[in-house]
């Protein structure tokens, strides 16, 4: 319901009629008896004063009523605006919830799809399939896998992806050495988007320079020590959803890798 401004409060019909009658009778009384100051003069004076007082009272009543109705109109308008605002806020919230649910479903579908794709790779192409998926979905510009050397606390350079940096990658390191070694020791993924200027320069089809972000993801079995880690470099930033998907993909890779390694032993 829309309110329309423009309320007009007018004096009552009875007040208007009384004023007209009194103003009509007043001249007759004033000019009676050849202008002698008799009872008619005083009566006309009283009636005149009554007309003035009634007119003033009517005008003041009109102003008071108009002010009251104007205030009521403003209050009703304010309520209507707040109601419209609440409806719009509710609509935006519902739309955001629908979009969030759609994004979640799309994320779950993407996660299932890429994990299924990785699980379908054979043992000789497992790491290559991992890098291929990451490169396609997240524009990976360089990837390195480090694998544990037997039961030692030392990790060696494994498969790489699009490695064309100025300088050679670290061939091996002990647990806790280098940024990747420290990440493996902590057992948690490390995301870095403030890359130092002296970091290895990457040369790829997407450009040449220091990467924008690096994600290091250690992997291992549920009851085993860490088996290895991936060091992934990008010329773009990764969202939290991106990092969660990459960690899920790496867990799937770890499960397949450990299963194949155990079968060979």
C-alpha positions as semicolon CSV with decimal commas, in nm:
position;residue;x (nm);y (nm);z (nm)
1;X;0,000;0,000;0,000
2;X;0,143;0,336;-0,106
3;X;0,063;0,647;0,091
4;X;-0,021;0,969;-0,090
5;X;0,071;1,294;0,066
6;X;-0,155;1,596;0,035
7;X;-0,401;1,569;0,321
8;X;-0,615;1,883;0,353
9;X;-0,807;1,951;0,675
10;X;-1,079;2,219;0,636
11;X;-1,302;2,385;0,901
12;X;-1,634;2,210;0,967
13;X;-1,940;2,311;0,762
14;X;-2,125;2,430;1,075
15;X;-1,845;2,670;1,168
16;X;-1,840;2,816;0,817
17;X;-2,221;2,858;0,814
18;X;-2,223;3,028;1,153
19;X;-1,953;3,272;1,042
20;X;-2,146;3,360;0,725
21;X;-2,471;3,418;0,919
22;X;-2,307;3,639;1,178
23;X;-2,128;3,845;0,915
24;X;-2,460;3,894;0,729
25;X;-2,655;4,003;1,037
26;X;-2,382;4,235;1,166
27;X;-2,439;4,521;0,913
28;X;-2,815;4,522;0,980
29;X;-2,760;4,564;1,351
30;X;-2,491;4,830;1,312
31;X;-2,695;5,057;1,079
32;X;-3,020;5,022;1,274
33;X;-3,169;5,322;1,458
34;X;-2,963;5,577;1,270
35;X;-2,629;5,476;1,425
36;X;-2,737;5,535;1,780
37;X;-2,517;5,360;2,037
38;X;-2,797;5,151;2,176
39;X;-2,831;4,788;2,252
40;X;-2,788;4,698;1,885
41;X;-2,443;4,853;1,882
42;X;-2,323;4,652;2,177
43;X;-2,484;4,337;2,047
44;X;-2,315;4,382;1,711
45;X;-1,984;4,443;1,888
46;X;-2,020;4,123;2,091
47;X;-2,121;3,927;1,784
48;X;-1,827;4,066;1,594
49;X;-1,588;3,963;1,868
50;X;-1,747;3,616;1,870
51;X;-1,692;3,591;1,495
52;X;-1,329;3,686;1,535
53;X;-1,276;3,440;1,821
54;X;-1,453;3,159;1,633
55;X;-1,246;3,229;1,324
56;X;-0,924;3,221;1,525
57;X;-1,029;2,901;1,703
58;X;-1,128;2,740;1,375
59;X;-0,796;2,832;1,214
60;X;-0,597;2,704;1,513
61;X;-0,797;2,382;1,513
62;X;-0,732;2,343;1,143
63;X;-0,357;2,395;1,192
64;X;-0,345;2,148;1,482
65;X;-0,534;1,882;1,288
66;X;-0,320;1,936;0,983
67;X;0,001;1,907;1,189
68;X;-0,126;1,588;1,351
69;X;-0,217;1,427;1,021
70;X;0,112;1,536;0,865
71;X;0,298;1,373;1,155
72;X;0,091;1,058;1,114
73;X;0,169;1,059;0,743
74;X;0,543;1,091;0,808
75;X;0,530;0,809;1,062
76;X;0,335;0,584;0,824
77;X;0,581;0,667;0,545
78;X;0,875;0,582;0,770
79;X;0,717;0,248;0,859
80;X;0,655;0,175;0,492
81;X;1,016;0,256;0,399
82;X;1,147;0,034;0,679
83;X;0,914;-0,246;0,568
84;X;1,040;-0,215;0,210
85;X;1,398;-0,214;0,335
86;X;1,337;-0,532;0,537
87;X;1,179;-0,702;0,236
88;X;1,476;-0,608;0,018
89;X;1,722;-0,726;0,281
90;X;1,539;-1,056;0,311
91;X;1,542;-1,099;-0,066
92;X;1,916;-1,025;-0,082
93;X;1,984;-1,269;0,201
94;X;1,781;-1,543;0,034
95;X;1,959;-1,477;-0,297
96;X;2,298;-1,494;-0,124
97;X;2,200;-1,823;0,042
98;X;2,092;-1,967;-0,293
99;X;2,415;-1,854;-0,457
100;X;2,617;-1,995;-0,168
101;X;2,439;-2,328;-0,194
102;X;2,490;-2,338;-0,569
103;X;2,859;-2,254;-0,524
104;X;2,893;-2,527;-0,262
105;X;2,728;-2,784;-0,489
106;X;2,947;-2,676;-0,780
107;X;3,255;-2,704;-0,556
108;X;3,153;-3,052;-0,443
109;X;3,091;-3,158;-0,802
110;X;3,429;-3,022;-0,913
111;X;3,600;-3,194;-0,622
112;X;3,442;-3,529;-0,703
113;X;3,525;-3,492;-1,071
114;X;3,895;-3,412;-1,033
115;X;3,948;-3,676;-0,762
116;X;3,778;-3,936;-0,980
117;X;4,000;-3,831;-1,270
118;X;4,312;-3,869;-1,056
119;X;4,207;-4,207;-0,922
120;X;4,169;-4,332;-1,279
121;X;4,536;-4,267;-1,362
122;X;4,778;-4,560;-1,383
123;X;5,077;-4,594;-1,154
124;X;5,328;-4,459;-1,408
125;X;5,130;-4,141;-1,475
126;X;4,998;-4,061;-1,127
127;X;5,216;-3,756;-1,062
128;X;5,175;-3,639;-1,421
129;X;4,797;-3,661;-1,388
130;X;4,812;-3,464;-1,063
131;X;5,014;-3,183;-1,222
132;X;4,793;-3,187;-1,532
133;X;4,477;-3,140;-1,325
134;X;4,630;-2,860;-1,117
135;X;4,761;-2,691;-1,430
136;X;4,422;-2,706;-1,602
137;X;4,209;-2,600;-1,306
138;X;4,439;-2,347;-1,135
139;X;4,688;-2,235;-1,402
140;X;4,988;-2,396;-1,236
141;X;5,312;-2,251;-1,376
142;X;5,556;-2,476;-1,192
143;X;5,528;-2,783;-0,974
144;X;5,778;-2,995;-0,783
145;X;5,721;-3,312;-0,584
146;X;5,961;-3,417;-0,310
147;X;5,948;-3,777;-0,188
148;X;6,083;-3,932;0,126
149;X;6,396;-4,144;0,089
150;X;6,298;-4,477;0,242
151;X;6,261;-4,443;0,617
152;X;6,513;-4,163;0,646
153;X;6,414;-3,813;0,745
154;X;6,535;-3,688;0,411
155;X;6,344;-3,591;0,098
156;X;6,458;-3,610;-0,263
157;X;6,348;-3,433;-0,579
158;X;6,075;-3,626;-0,761
159;X;5,860;-3,550;-1,065
160;X;5,840;-3,186;-1,177
161;X;5,599;-2,984;-1,390
162;X;5,700;-2,714;-1,639
163;X;6,024;-2,653;-1,451
164;X;6,217;-2,382;-1,634
165;X;6,353;-2,164;-1,357
166;X;6,676;-1,974;-1,350
167;X;6,878;-2,203;-1,127
168;X;6,825;-2,564;-1,028
169;X;6,576;-2,687;-0,769
170;X;6,699;-2,830;-0,442
171;X;6,782;-3,194;-0,511
172;X;6,738;-3,311;-0,151
173;X;6,700;-3,177;0,201
174;X;6,657;-3,305;0,553
175;X;6,339;-3,270;0,755
176;X;6,319;-2,910;0,874
177;X;6,559;-2,772;0,614
178;X;6,440;-2,517;0,357
179;X;6,088;-2,376;0,342
180;X;5,947;-2,704;0,212
181;X;6,133;-2,904;0,480
182;X;5,993;-2,681;0,753
183;X;5,640;-2,721;0,612
184;X;5,679;-3,099;0,609
185;X;5,801;-3,090;0,970
186;X;5,492;-2,890;1,070
187;X;5,266;-3,132;0,885
188;X;5,039;-2,854;0,757
189;X;5,001;-2,682;0,423
190;X;5,170;-2,346;0,378
191;X;5,034;-2,074;0,151
192;X;5,259;-1,777;0,071
193;X;5,147;-1,477;-0,133
194;X;5,427;-1,240;-0,027
195;X;5,713;-1,385;-0,228
196;X;6,062;-1,245;-0,160
197;X;6,237;-1,083;-0,456
198;X;6,528;-1,329;-0,440
199;X;6,300;-1,629;-0,492
200;X;6,366;-1,847;-0,795
201;X;6,266;-1,678;-1,124
202;X;6,013;-1,882;-1,321
203;X;6,014;-1,888;-1,699
204;X;5,694;-2,016;-1,862
205;X;5,449;-1,951;-2,141
206;X;5,255;-1,727;-1,902
207;X;5,551;-1,501;-1,840
208;X;5,878;-1,469;-1,656
209;X;5,927;-1,354;-1,300
210;X;5,873;-1,427;-0,936
211;X;5,551;-1,627;-0,877
212;X;5,251;-1,451;-0,724
213;X;5,175;-1,730;-0,477
214;X;5,318;-2,062;-0,361
215;X;5,134;-2,349;-0,198
216;X;5,329;-2,627;-0,026
217;X;5,120;-2,933;0,062
218;X;5,275;-3,223;0,257
219;X;5,111;-3,563;0,223
220;X;5,125;-3,897;0,401
221;X;4,926;-4,188;0,534
222;X;4,686;-4,179;0,827
223;X;4,927;-4,363;1,057
224;X;5,253;-4,298;0,876
225;X;5,498;-4,013;0,875
226;X;5,492;-3,768;0,589
227;X;5,576;-3,938;0,259
228;X;5,639;-3,625;0,057
229;X;5,520;-3,282;-0,043
230;X;5,418;-3,077;-0,344
231;X;5,554;-2,728;-0,401
232;X;5,318;-2,547;-0,640
233;X;5,381;-2,202;-0,788
234;X;5,122;-1,977;-0,954
235;X;5,109;-1,640;-1,128
236;X;4,779;-1,575;-0,950
237;X;4,635;-1,575;-0,599
238;X;4,446;-1,872;-0,460
239;X;4,121;-1,840;-0,269
240;X;4,047;-2,042;0,042
241;X;3,820;-2,268;-0,165
242;X;4,103;-2,320;-0,414
243;X;4,341;-2,425;-0,138
244;X;4,085;-2,661;0,016
245;X;4,029;-2,830;-0,320
246;X;4,402;-2,864;-0,381
247;X;4,449;-3,020;-0,037
248;X;4,165;-3,266;-0,107
249;X;4,323;-3,355;-0,443
250;X;4,659;-3,407;-0,272
251;X;4,502;-3,637;-0,012
252;X;4,355;-3,844;-0,295
253;X;4,697;-3,851;-0,461
254;X;4,859;-3,960;-0,134
255;X;4,612;-4,245;-0,089
256;X;4,673;-4,369;-0,444
257;X;5,051;-4,323;-0,419
258;X;5,081;-4,504;-0,085
259;X;4,861;-4,787;-0,213
260;X;5,077;-4,833;-0,523
261;X;5,399;-4,809;-0,322
262;X;5,278;-5,064;-0,068
263;X;5,174;-5,301;-0,345
264;X;5,521;-5,288;-0,500
265;X;5,683;-5,369;-0,167
